[in-house]
XYZ file of C-alpha atoms in Angstrom:
745
model
C -21.495 -10.483 14.523
C -21.652 -12.400 11.250
C -18.830 -11.964 8.774
C -19.502 -11.354 5.122
C -17.579 -13.192 2.420
C -16.380 -10.937 -0.360
C -14.762 -12.116 -3.584
C -11.888 -9.909 -4.676
C -10.737 -8.982 -8.137
C -7.527 -10.699 -9.082
C -4.551 -8.383 -8.865
C -1.213 -9.954 -9.634
C 0.671 -7.254 -7.724
C -0.811 -8.388 -4.419
C 2.109 -10.846 -4.262
C 3.973 -7.845 -2.866
C 1.753 -7.733 0.231
C 2.503 -11.227 1.355
C 5.130 -13.276 -0.425
C 8.253 -11.191 -1.001
C 9.063 -9.654 2.399
C 10.382 -11.435 5.495
C 7.944 -11.589 8.388
C 10.513 -10.052 10.734
C 10.248 -6.454 9.573
C 8.900 -3.527 11.631
C 5.189 -2.802 11.386
C 5.890 0.607 9.858
C 7.580 -1.087 6.884
C 5.546 -2.751 4.124
C 5.025 -2.924 0.363
C 1.672 -1.141 0.379
C 2.888 2.036 -1.237
C 5.319 0.222 -3.512
C 2.264 -1.720 -4.698
C 0.510 1.600 -5.297
C 3.448 2.833 -7.338
C 3.487 -0.244 -9.603
C -0.283 -0.433 -10.168
C -0.749 3.263 -10.820
C 2.084 3.387 -13.368
C 1.450 0.023 -15.035
C 4.928 -1.237 -14.144
C 5.617 -4.889 -14.948
C 8.318 -7.230 -16.226
C 7.735 -9.552 -19.166
C 9.673 -12.824 -18.775
C 10.421 -14.898 -21.881
C 13.036 -17.081 -23.595
C 14.661 -16.071 -26.858
C 17.176 -18.240 -28.718
C 17.998 -20.185 -25.609
C 18.454 -17.091 -23.451
C 16.130 -15.764 -20.740
C 15.028 -12.183 -21.414
C 13.317 -9.621 -19.157
C 11.592 -6.536 -20.518
C 10.439 -3.748 -18.192
C 7.199 -2.015 -19.259
C 5.286 1.018 -17.983
C 2.406 3.306 -18.974
C 3.105 5.737 -21.811
C 1.752 8.696 -19.831
C 3.867 7.932 -16.740
C 4.811 10.876 -14.558
C 8.395 12.035 -15.028
C 9.086 11.597 -11.304
C 7.828 8.003 -11.385
C 10.046 7.316 -14.395
C 13.048 8.710 -12.512
C 12.261 6.296 -9.654
C 12.177 3.404 -12.152
C 15.597 4.507 -13.425
C 16.912 4.252 -9.857
C 15.387 0.829 -9.235
C 16.635 -0.711 -12.497
C 20.105 0.843 -12.626
C 19.262 2.835 -15.773
C 20.090 6.299 -16.962
C 16.953 8.428 -16.860
C 17.570 9.738 -20.417
C 17.452 6.134 -21.729
C 13.871 5.769 -20.523
C 12.412 9.045 -21.830
C 9.877 8.855 -24.658
C 9.655 5.030 -24.582
C 7.452 2.621 -22.603
C 9.640 -0.464 -22.361
C 13.291 -1.464 -22.063
C 15.240 -4.690 -21.681
C 16.522 -5.173 -18.124
C 17.959 -8.687 -18.390
C 21.370 -7.500 -17.245
C 19.976 -5.210 -14.555
C 18.438 -7.797 -12.241
C 21.600 -9.096 -10.616
C 21.367 -7.588 -7.144
C 22.693 -7.836 -3.609
C 19.993 -8.715 -1.081
C 19.938 -6.882 2.218
C 20.824 -9.609 4.737
C 20.211 -8.936 8.402
C 20.507 -11.180 11.475
C 17.825 -11.879 14.051
C 18.017 -13.807 17.298
C 17.201 -17.492 16.722
C 18.746 -19.201 19.727
C 20.731 -17.727 22.645
C 24.004 -18.169 20.760
C 22.731 -18.511 17.207
C 21.298 -16.094 14.659
C 19.120 -16.480 11.577
C 20.033 -14.403 8.556
C 17.035 -13.045 6.667
C 16.962 -11.389 3.268
C 15.131 -8.371 1.930
C 15.427 -8.525 -1.853
C 15.942 -5.657 -4.268
C 12.745 -3.886 -5.502
C 13.607 -4.838 -9.108
C 13.570 -8.522 -8.151
C 10.329 -8.045 -6.242
C 8.704 -6.833 -9.446
C 9.987 -9.898 -11.290
C 8.530 -12.208 -8.613
C 5.132 -10.596 -9.298
C 5.287 -11.532 -12.962
C 6.683 -15.008 -12.265
C 3.777 -15.766 -9.922
C 1.300 -14.405 -12.441
C 2.699 -16.417 -15.339
C 3.357 -19.689 -13.523
C 0.840 -19.766 -10.649
C -0.943 -22.821 -12.065
C 2.355 -24.625 -12.604
C 3.407 -23.829 -9.026
C 0.138 -25.249 -7.694
C 0.603 -28.416 -9.762
C 4.205 -28.901 -8.611
C 3.118 -28.484 -4.988
C 0.295 -31.044 -5.216
C 2.337 -34.221 -5.663
C 3.299 -35.220 -2.129
C 1.161 -37.263 0.254
C 3.459 -36.231 3.115
C 3.316 -32.447 2.980
C 1.305 -30.582 5.632
C 1.836 -27.063 4.303
C 1.540 -26.479 0.585
C -0.291 -24.009 -1.701
C -3.396 -25.517 -3.301
C -5.205 -22.523 -4.847
C -4.898 -18.801 -5.403
C -6.375 -16.997 -2.392
C -9.480 -15.130 -3.460
C -11.583 -14.227 -0.434
C -11.513 -11.853 2.487
C -13.709 -11.807 5.587
C -14.582 -8.749 7.616
C -17.288 -7.495 9.946
C -20.007 -5.563 8.154
C -20.143 -2.838 10.780
C -16.423 -2.220 10.618
C -16.480 -2.071 6.836
C -19.212 0.528 6.703
C -17.604 2.513 9.489
C -14.437 2.723 7.405
C -16.412 3.806 4.361
C -17.873 6.650 6.358
C -14.521 8.061 7.445
C -12.229 10.360 5.565
C -9.207 8.329 4.597
C -6.709 7.868 1.845
C -8.461 5.965 -0.957
C -5.490 3.687 -1.379
C -5.754 2.750 2.283
C -9.331 1.686 1.672
C -8.093 -0.454 -1.173
C -5.453 -1.989 1.053
C -8.132 -2.863 3.573
C -9.765 -5.038 0.939
C -6.615 -7.146 0.703
C -5.185 -7.007 4.184
C -6.539 -10.402 5.273
C -4.969 -12.183 2.325
C -1.985 -13.391 4.282
C -0.388 -15.130 1.344
C -0.901 -15.111 -2.416
C -1.948 -18.767 -2.224
C -4.276 -20.564 0.156
C -2.581 -23.412 2.011
C -3.331 -26.989 2.924
C -3.374 -28.269 5.609
C -1.776 -26.287 8.377
C -0.627 -22.681 8.512
C 1.243 -23.372 11.718
C 3.074 -26.509 12.834
C 1.480 -26.521 16.300
C -1.968 -26.927 14.765
C -0.827 -30.371 13.683
C -0.351 -31.470 17.303
C -3.985 -30.671 18.057
C -5.356 -32.203 14.873
C -7.155 -35.517 14.503
C -4.445 -36.756 12.105
C -1.838 -36.602 14.862
C -4.151 -38.297 17.353
C -5.179 -40.950 14.815
C -1.539 -41.707 14.073
C -0.899 -42.062 17.795
C -3.695 -44.679 18.010
C -2.345 -46.674 15.055
C 1.391 -46.474 15.724
C 3.475 -46.856 18.846
C 6.586 -44.957 17.717
C 7.419 -41.597 16.167
C 10.594 -40.584 14.350
C 11.203 -36.831 14.132
C 13.750 -35.466 11.656
C 14.830 -32.008 10.588
C 16.702 -30.867 7.482
C 19.890 -29.129 8.533
C 20.172 -25.476 7.388
C 17.592 -26.245 4.725
C 17.392 -22.952 2.825
C 21.119 -22.260 3.137
C 21.839 -25.665 1.596
C 19.436 -25.639 -1.348
C 21.203 -25.614 -4.707
C 19.206 -23.428 -7.098
C 19.751 -25.799 -10.058
C 18.013 -28.533 -8.054
C 14.617 -27.000 -8.871
C 15.049 -28.295 -12.449
C 16.089 -31.696 -11.085
C 12.943 -31.904 -8.964
C 10.624 -30.794 -11.772
C 12.163 -33.163 -14.339
C 12.308 -36.460 -12.452
C 15.502 -36.180 -10.421
C 19.196 -35.498 -10.931
C 19.959 -38.413 -13.257
C 16.858 -37.964 -15.413
C 17.528 -34.259 -15.836
C 21.196 -34.628 -16.710
C 20.477 -37.456 -19.163
C 17.549 -35.840 -20.956
C 17.815 -32.073 -20.648
C 20.451 -29.651 -21.836
C 19.326 -26.483 -20.058
C 18.658 -23.154 -21.773
C 15.229 -24.471 -22.682
C 13.180 -21.622 -21.209
C 11.386 -24.073 -18.932
C 9.798 -22.971 -15.656
C 12.622 -24.725 -13.777
C 15.310 -22.780 -15.616
C 13.450 -19.467 -15.229
C 12.866 -20.104 -11.522
C 16.493 -21.110 -11.007
C 17.703 -17.950 -12.745
C 15.364 -15.686 -10.766
C 16.539 -17.105 -7.422
C 20.147 -16.526 -8.480
C 19.573 -12.942 -9.640
C 18.071 -11.821 -6.337
C 20.993 -13.412 -4.436
C 23.864 -11.843 -6.402
C 24.037 -14.806 -8.814
C 24.654 -17.259 -5.972
C 23.667 -20.878 -6.722
C 24.374 -22.318 -3.263
C 21.559 -21.387 -0.933
C 18.395 -19.331 -1.446
C 17.283 -16.156 0.308
C 15.667 -16.794 3.691
C 12.517 -15.083 4.902
C 10.124 -14.544 1.969
C 7.247 -16.941 1.325
C 8.339 -17.571 -2.266
C 11.514 -19.224 -0.917
C 9.387 -21.665 1.094
C 7.442 -22.514 -2.068
C 10.698 -23.041 -3.978
C 11.883 -25.426 -1.253
C 8.482 -27.135 -1.143
C 8.688 -28.194 -4.804
C 12.082 -29.805 -4.199
C 11.012 -31.489 -0.956
C 7.802 -32.804 -2.542
C 9.922 -34.607 -5.144
C 11.914 -36.202 -2.306
C 8.651 -37.163 -0.541
C 7.415 -38.874 -3.689
C 10.643 -40.794 -4.113
C 10.656 -42.072 -0.514
C 7.000 -43.145 -0.650
C 7.516 -44.993 -3.964
C 10.644 -46.788 -2.752
C 8.938 -47.832 0.471
C 6.035 -49.213 -1.558
C 8.436 -51.271 -3.666
C 9.705 -52.792 -0.417
C 6.158 -53.636 0.670
C 5.539 -50.729 3.047
C 2.312 -48.841 2.335
C 1.604 -45.299 3.462
C -1.322 -45.086 5.943
C -0.980 -48.855 6.526
C 2.577 -49.664 7.622
C 3.480 -46.090 8.470
C 2.285 -42.495 8.267
C 4.571 -39.629 7.297
C 3.937 -35.899 7.651
C 6.307 -33.077 6.665
C 5.918 -29.434 7.653
C 8.416 -27.518 5.491
C 11.713 -29.024 6.753
C 10.309 -30.928 9.787
C 9.474 -34.612 9.210
C 7.184 -36.755 11.409
C 7.327 -40.504 10.683
C 4.906 -42.765 12.639
C 5.530 -46.532 12.672
C 5.365 -49.817 14.589
C 7.962 -51.988 12.843
C 11.565 -50.897 13.401
C 12.494 -52.164 9.929
C 10.311 -49.605 8.136
C 11.861 -46.823 10.218
C 15.389 -47.887 9.268
C 14.539 -48.128 5.567
C 12.703 -44.780 5.534
C 15.507 -42.983 7.354
C 18.072 -44.369 4.896
C 15.935 -43.357 1.909
C 15.459 -39.803 3.192
C 19.174 -39.441 3.911
C 20.243 -40.772 0.501
C 17.790 -38.672 -1.513
C 18.543 -35.554 0.536
C 22.250 -36.026 -0.156
C 21.532 -36.269 -3.879
C 19.940 -32.808 -3.606
C 22.834 -31.504 -1.471
C 20.683 -31.555 1.688
C 21.367 -33.230 5.041
C 19.224 -34.681 7.811
C 20.332 -33.160 11.132
C 21.506 -35.929 13.442
C 21.293 -33.538 16.367
C 17.552 -33.006 15.782
C 16.672 -36.616 14.971
C 14.696 -38.226 17.806
C 12.521 -41.286 18.405
C 9.491 -41.089 20.722
C 7.282 -43.855 22.063
C 3.560 -43.608 22.741
C 2.133 -41.500 24.279
C 3.764 -38.753 22.228
C 3.495 -36.088 24.875
C 6.511 -33.819 25.031
C 7.678 -31.841 28.033
C 6.650 -28.692 26.177
C 3.075 -29.962 25.829
C 2.927 -30.731 29.558
C 4.254 -27.271 30.372
C 1.646 -25.584 28.136
C -1.184 -27.410 29.925
C 0.081 -26.132 33.284
C 0.558 -22.622 31.876
C -3.069 -22.579 30.728
C -4.140 -23.425 34.306
C -1.899 -20.700 35.714
C -3.300 -18.091 33.327
C -6.842 -19.134 34.138
C -6.148 -18.566 37.832
C -4.095 -15.381 37.513
C -5.650 -13.420 34.672
C -9.186 -13.269 35.878
C -11.801 -10.588 36.410
C -14.018 -11.398 39.373
C -17.594 -10.197 39.821
C -19.257 -10.641 43.193
C -23.040 -10.885 43.036
C -22.987 -10.641 39.259
C -26.231 -9.789 37.509
C -27.724 -11.333 34.430
C -28.004 -7.905 32.787
C -24.228 -7.890 32.370
C -24.098 -10.698 29.895
C -21.810 -12.382 27.431
C -23.549 -10.998 24.368
C -22.763 -7.438 25.374
C -19.176 -8.331 26.115
C -18.620 -9.691 22.629
C -20.210 -6.677 20.966
C -17.798 -4.165 22.448
C -14.861 -3.007 20.364
C -12.391 -1.715 22.936
C -9.724 -0.940 20.394
C -11.541 1.866 18.651
C -13.412 4.974 19.639
C -16.758 3.661 20.792
C -19.648 5.216 18.921
C -22.189 2.583 19.802
C -25.072 3.410 22.085
C -25.734 1.552 25.309
C -28.969 1.278 27.237
C -28.645 2.830 30.681
C -31.540 2.882 33.128
C -31.763 3.419 36.880
C -31.986 -0.285 37.700
C -28.976 -1.116 35.613
C -26.946 1.742 37.049
C -27.773 0.521 40.565
C -26.597 -2.994 39.700
C -23.279 -1.617 38.458
C -22.750 0.556 41.557
C -23.446 -2.388 43.866
C -21.375 -4.971 42.058
C -17.954 -5.829 43.509
C -15.135 -6.030 40.951
C -11.580 -7.240 41.533
C -8.618 -8.907 39.790
C -6.520 -11.778 41.075
C -3.269 -10.958 39.208
C -0.090 -10.526 41.233
C 3.114 -10.352 39.217
C 5.408 -11.745 41.928
C 3.225 -14.825 42.458
C 2.712 -15.376 38.738
C 6.431 -15.123 37.985
C 7.333 -17.637 40.719
C 4.743 -20.151 39.547
C 5.835 -19.772 35.931
C 9.456 -20.496 36.846
C 8.309 -23.567 38.776
C 6.432 -24.880 35.719
C 9.560 -24.433 33.602
C 11.732 -26.203 36.143
C 9.329 -29.091 36.871
C 8.793 -29.896 33.194
C 12.449 -29.641 32.203
C 11.796 -27.141 29.407
C 13.549 -23.954 28.361
C 11.726 -20.664 28.679
C 12.284 -19.839 25.026
C 10.218 -22.913 24.048
C 7.038 -21.708 25.741
C 7.352 -17.920 25.891
C 5.690 -17.165 22.558
C 2.778 -19.386 23.524
C 2.458 -17.847 26.995
C 2.573 -14.229 25.855
C 0.111 -14.918 23.028
C -2.309 -16.470 25.536
C -1.911 -13.470 27.858
C -2.809 -11.153 24.976
C -5.994 -13.094 24.160
C -7.084 -13.306 27.789
C -6.332 -9.639 28.443
C -8.532 -8.483 25.585
C -11.400 -10.663 26.841
C -10.988 -9.312 30.372
C -11.052 -5.712 29.168
C -14.228 -6.399 27.203
C -15.952 -7.752 30.303
C -14.660 -4.919 32.445
C -15.825 -2.326 29.908
C -19.446 -3.463 30.165
C -19.529 -2.041 33.697
C -17.069 0.810 33.361
C -18.800 2.270 30.313
C -22.139 2.508 32.096
C -20.524 4.525 34.890
C -18.649 6.818 32.486
C -21.698 7.621 30.379
C -23.925 8.070 33.452
C -21.654 10.680 35.013
C -23.092 14.202 34.687
C -26.233 12.714 33.136
C -27.547 11.729 36.558
C -26.719 14.750 38.705
C -28.387 13.373 41.811
C -25.983 10.410 41.941
C -22.849 11.992 40.475
C -20.822 11.678 43.677
C -21.720 7.997 44.083
C -21.025 7.267 40.425
C -17.699 9.108 40.470
C -16.501 7.281 43.590
C -17.330 3.903 42.026
C -15.707 4.910 38.729
C -12.544 6.082 40.538
C -12.306 2.786 42.456
C -12.682 0.754 39.258
C -10.136 2.944 37.518
C -7.551 2.315 40.248
C -8.292 -1.416 40.236
C -7.774 -1.643 36.480
C -4.629 0.484 36.329
C -3.095 -1.671 39.081
C -4.078 -4.840 37.235
C -2.512 -3.608 33.986
C 0.596 -2.607 35.946
C 0.917 -6.198 37.238
C 0.296 -7.723 33.797
C 2.967 -5.535 32.182
C 5.403 -6.441 34.956
C 4.939 -10.173 34.306
C 5.053 -9.799 30.539
C 8.454 -8.110 30.702
C 9.664 -10.691 33.209
C 8.864 -13.331 30.599
C 10.341 -11.288 27.773
C 13.672 -10.897 29.575
C 14.271 -14.608 29.003
C 13.940 -14.588 25.210
C 14.368 -11.366 23.254
C 13.233 -12.567 19.833
C 11.306 -10.594 17.228
C 8.265 -12.881 17.410
C 8.166 -12.352 21.157
C 8.737 -8.611 20.839
C 5.772 -8.277 18.488
C 3.501 -10.147 20.908
C 4.619 -7.943 23.797
C 3.985 -4.871 21.636
C 0.468 -6.163 21.006
C -0.222 -6.347 24.751
C 1.230 -2.881 25.344
C -0.795 -1.464 22.473
C -3.950 -3.037 23.871
C -3.345 -1.231 27.174
C -2.489 2.072 25.460
C -5.487 2.107 23.125
C -7.937 1.131 25.832
C -6.709 3.811 28.231
C -6.301 6.559 25.619
C -9.475 6.246 23.548
C -12.720 8.035 24.287
C -16.348 7.117 24.686
C -18.751 9.024 22.467
C -21.763 10.255 24.379
C -24.879 10.153 22.243
C -27.032 13.259 21.927
C -27.620 16.264 19.712
C -23.919 16.951 19.956
C -21.733 13.867 20.108
C -19.409 14.502 23.016
C -16.079 12.724 23.527
C -15.465 11.511 27.074
C -12.064 10.316 28.254
C -12.243 6.728 29.405
C -9.624 7.257 32.091
C -8.075 10.075 34.073
C -4.524 11.266 33.525
C -3.619 9.649 36.858
C -4.660 6.168 35.676
C -2.899 6.579 32.345
C 0.230 7.789 34.104
C 0.498 4.597 36.183
C 0.336 2.358 33.115
C 2.212 4.507 30.583
C 5.058 5.183 33.004
C 5.272 1.452 33.689
C 5.505 0.771 29.938
C 8.196 3.404 29.550
C 10.181 2.156 32.564
C 10.056 -1.480 31.453
C 11.246 -0.608 27.937
C 14.007 1.493 29.476
C 15.050 -1.512 31.598
C 15.130 -3.722 28.480
C 17.426 -1.195 26.837
C 19.655 -1.020 29.895
C 19.890 -4.800 30.186
C 20.521 -5.385 26.478
C 22.440 -2.547 24.819
C 22.367 -2.612 21.038
C 24.469 -5.350 19.498
C 25.561 -5.451 15.846
C 23.950 -8.866 15.512
C 20.855 -8.179 17.593
C 19.416 -4.812 16.620
C 15.764 -5.122 15.735
C 14.531 -7.255 18.630
C 14.524 -4.416 21.151
C 14.491 -1.411 18.782
C 10.905 -2.309 17.827
C 9.767 -1.037 21.226
C 10.550 2.506 20.070
C 7.525 2.225 17.762
C 5.359 1.560 20.827
C 6.859 4.466 22.771
C 6.275 6.795 19.827
C 2.519 6.133 20.135
C 2.174 7.604 23.638
C 2.564 11.060 25.131
C 5.851 12.908 24.645
C 6.569 12.990 28.376
C 6.963 9.185 28.428
C 9.705 9.116 25.782
C 13.234 8.017 26.572
C 15.784 10.659 27.448
C 18.669 11.365 25.091
C 21.158 9.948 27.626
C 19.253 6.645 27.783
C 19.366 6.266 24.000
C 23.050 7.175 23.867
C 23.828 4.447 26.393
C 21.556 1.883 24.686
C 22.986 2.586 21.219
C 26.551 2.428 22.597
C 27.267 5.824 21.087
C 30.794 7.130 21.376
C 32.499 10.371 20.389
C 34.797 11.117 17.492
C 38.524 11.698 17.955
C 37.947 15.358 18.795
C 35.136 14.457 21.184
C 32.765 16.796 19.383
C 30.475 14.504 17.409
C 28.536 11.444 18.500
C 29.548 8.337 16.567
C 26.935 5.689 15.787
C 27.820 1.988 15.599
C 27.293 -0.031 12.424
C 23.503 0.003 12.045
C 21.514 -1.764 9.341
C 18.976 0.241 7.364
C 15.969 -1.099 9.261
C 17.520 0.064 12.527
C 18.224 3.500 11.026
C 14.633 3.751 9.748
C 13.206 2.899 13.186
C 15.462 5.468 14.865
C 14.526 8.220 12.404
C 10.841 7.322 12.896
C 11.281 7.566 16.667
C 13.254 10.815 16.558
C 10.618 12.348 14.276
C 10.690 16.110 14.678
C 11.256 16.009 18.454
C 13.660 18.835 19.279
C 15.571 16.945 21.960
C 16.635 14.343 19.377
C 17.651 16.833 16.658
C 21.420 16.393 17.051
C 21.188 12.607 17.308
C 19.109 12.455 14.130
C 21.436 14.833 12.276
C 24.517 12.778 13.185
C 22.775 9.531 12.277
C 21.830 10.744 8.789
C 25.220 12.303 8.105
C 27.082 9.189 9.179
C 24.797 6.961 7.115
C 25.655 9.101 4.085
C 29.339 9.038 4.960
C 29.443 5.217 4.959
C 28.349 5.177 1.316
C 31.248 7.303 0.056
C 33.621 4.373 -0.412
C 31.012 2.243 -2.213
C 30.977 2.517 -6.041
C 27.773 3.836 -7.616
C 27.163 0.586 -9.501
C 27.310 -1.444 -6.279
C 25.022 1.038 -4.523
C 22.434 0.574 -7.284
C 22.722 -3.201 -6.973
C 22.337 -3.048 -3.206
C 18.813 -3.734 -1.950
C 19.828 -2.147 1.354
C 20.816 1.197 -0.102
C 18.125 1.403 -2.809
C 15.338 0.707 -0.323
C 16.804 3.159 2.168
C 17.283 5.924 -0.424
C 13.721 5.506 -1.729
C 12.394 5.597 1.833
C 14.257 8.803 2.615
C 12.509 10.560 -0.286
C 9.155 10.205 1.476
C 10.482 10.867 4.990
C 9.067 14.083 6.551
C 11.768 14.087 9.262
C 14.855 14.814 7.158
C 15.892 17.904 5.218
C 15.434 18.302 1.477
C 19.184 18.722 1.075
C 19.723 15.349 2.786
C 17.172 13.661 0.525
C 18.958 15.021 -2.523
C 22.311 13.669 -1.308
C 20.886 10.139 -1.055
C 19.682 10.319 -4.665
C 22.885 11.946 -5.922
C 24.716 8.836 -4.756
C 22.653 6.986 -7.358
C 23.581 9.314 -10.189
C 20.380 11.345 -10.364
C 20.502 14.973 -11.465
C 18.917 17.990 -9.747
C 16.070 18.027 -12.300
C 15.432 14.308 -11.629
C 15.293 15.071 -7.926
C 12.796 17.900 -8.418
C 10.594 15.627 -10.556
C 10.664 12.925 -7.881
C 9.965 15.473 -5.145
C 6.887 16.691 -7.035
C 5.698 13.119 -7.705
C 6.078 12.117 -4.045
C 3.410 14.633 -3.033
C 0.844 12.192 -4.450
C 2.804 8.960 -3.897
C 3.563 9.872 -0.230
C 5.739 6.899 0.716
C 7.533 3.938 -0.873
C 8.157 1.376 1.894
C 8.052 3.016 5.326
C 4.844 4.718 6.349
C 6.290 7.604 8.315
C 3.009 9.101 9.539
C -0.553 7.970 10.293
C 0.351 4.480 11.497
C -2.532 2.417 12.896
C -0.480 0.272 15.264
C -3.402 -1.972 16.216
C -4.170 -2.835 12.618
C -0.529 -3.355 11.698
C 0.252 -5.547 14.709
C -2.806 -7.732 14.162
C -1.937 -8.142 10.489
C 1.689 -8.921 11.314
C 1.018 -11.497 14.020
C -1.633 -13.242 11.945
C 1.011 -13.829 9.248
C 3.438 -15.552 11.573
C 4.928 -18.740 10.165
C 6.657 -21.574 12.034
C 6.307 -20.482 15.675
């Protein structure tokens, strides 16, 4: 189906959708409702320089709801009474904040530390982008080496016409419809040339370079974001360290100074290192690295080495690819990069510096080729004596992830073809797992290097297989009871196909979790969740039988669903048993609770399983369960999973009480500065799974009165949520949006 190109109105606040949050957050957590809050109440920060000092003024609509104003007081560390009867206030001294830093698995023995910045700083980023977007684009357009840089403000969205009009015809929250207009804008800016580093390997530029040059130098900047000195943005913008120090005094209100200050504020006034995770940090780094690119290219030219003639250089964020023939140019270039990086307090990693000779085929590339062959053999739907009436066009037109309301032509001839056709799958988990291990061993690669790729390919192939399968299965389902003379025959065929599919999905899930066991990373978890969700949605959704009364027909029997859903539950339980919660590795496996929450109650984990997984102990008296040190994202996921399920009531109660208890020793001022606590407290206000008295306690910690609380409570009836969407989650939509935003892997 053709996609329609729609131009969107410019909304500066859409920065919040894409550029301020780390990718590695649960799918239930986003800025959609925070965006709603800002837009509806006209909240913005004016950034300006006055007498050599940077000033920030917070503004809002004059007719703002009292509850919304109380929320602003919380976010900006203000007394509510200060904000009454005015529509702006200076917040220059209220933007210093403590980011919420949480670890994720990066390597088997190494973690990455990501940052979720304070909501006040998020609002400032919105205004900074709005005011300096053209300057940012200019500063990111200078390098001939860069492969990933912003080149224009993103302005278009693509969607299927049918889907769009289907959405319009359904009762839904109006704000959700508005979100749907923006959901495909993955970043505030559009990017040249590659959104993902692996696209470079398949591109003509890489292949052309391989034809021209016999050698490749690969370099990586060591701990790039951790090492960036915030003041260096002014150096890069103003011609380098020496030029800046000789000609500029600072306090000039320039974009460099403003940018420097903003990056410090959101990181508790730290100048060494920038927050890791958000897209705006990559852009900040890109400006600095583009200056270094320019310097190296110019110096090489002075020495007689021309880009695209004597060498070709490509940089993807902090990864550098340098193609050459003459060893002399490699030596000079490497020295130039090292010297200029040092000037900017950066270092080339010697450990990750490698030289390759043509052909530039890595062991990982070889392994991926063999994996593609294995998947083609293993994940396959076979039709014996296939008929032309079951064609590709029909396959592509089927949307298996939603309730099917489309009609399908069924006649006697076609029904006969379907009954006669032989359908089978070739997937066997034990064989697949053995062959996969052999590929890993023969190509001398680590599983972690190819797992994301493999699981992503399985997801794509599985969806295609289900589409092909559904062409046949749907005809049988819709024919049942409509053709009473052949009901027995139809039912027998349908039952056989049902068993074949449920067994196939069982085998796929088995192999997917075998792969996952070797690399429990968030990226991998999300891809596994996508496969599980595909199985769940396909088995759970209904066909709509056309007629005077549209009748919903279950796609599959309870028996078929039981085989697959129990397998999903058992595999997640095994993951939890094999990898109990660790203080440094919390989110990677906890995310699976979101998947479990989407299926029938009888497939949920037992209380004892969760107690063991969470490493819960008892207090000194042995009367109360004690939770380990959990970060706020982990607590949010657990509360979401517990919901209002009776069997988890005591666990949830203890979790909330202990979370409150941990805040007692923290001064109010520090709590207000803490992104972790502010975000958590705001999320609890909209949570339908905790008591009103508990919500009030979270806000009391921030100095809000009872009347403030009542105002906020009233306001939240229309606002609903702030960050976490506690109810009505469309897992399919959220997973697809999340995975499509993935950077680096």
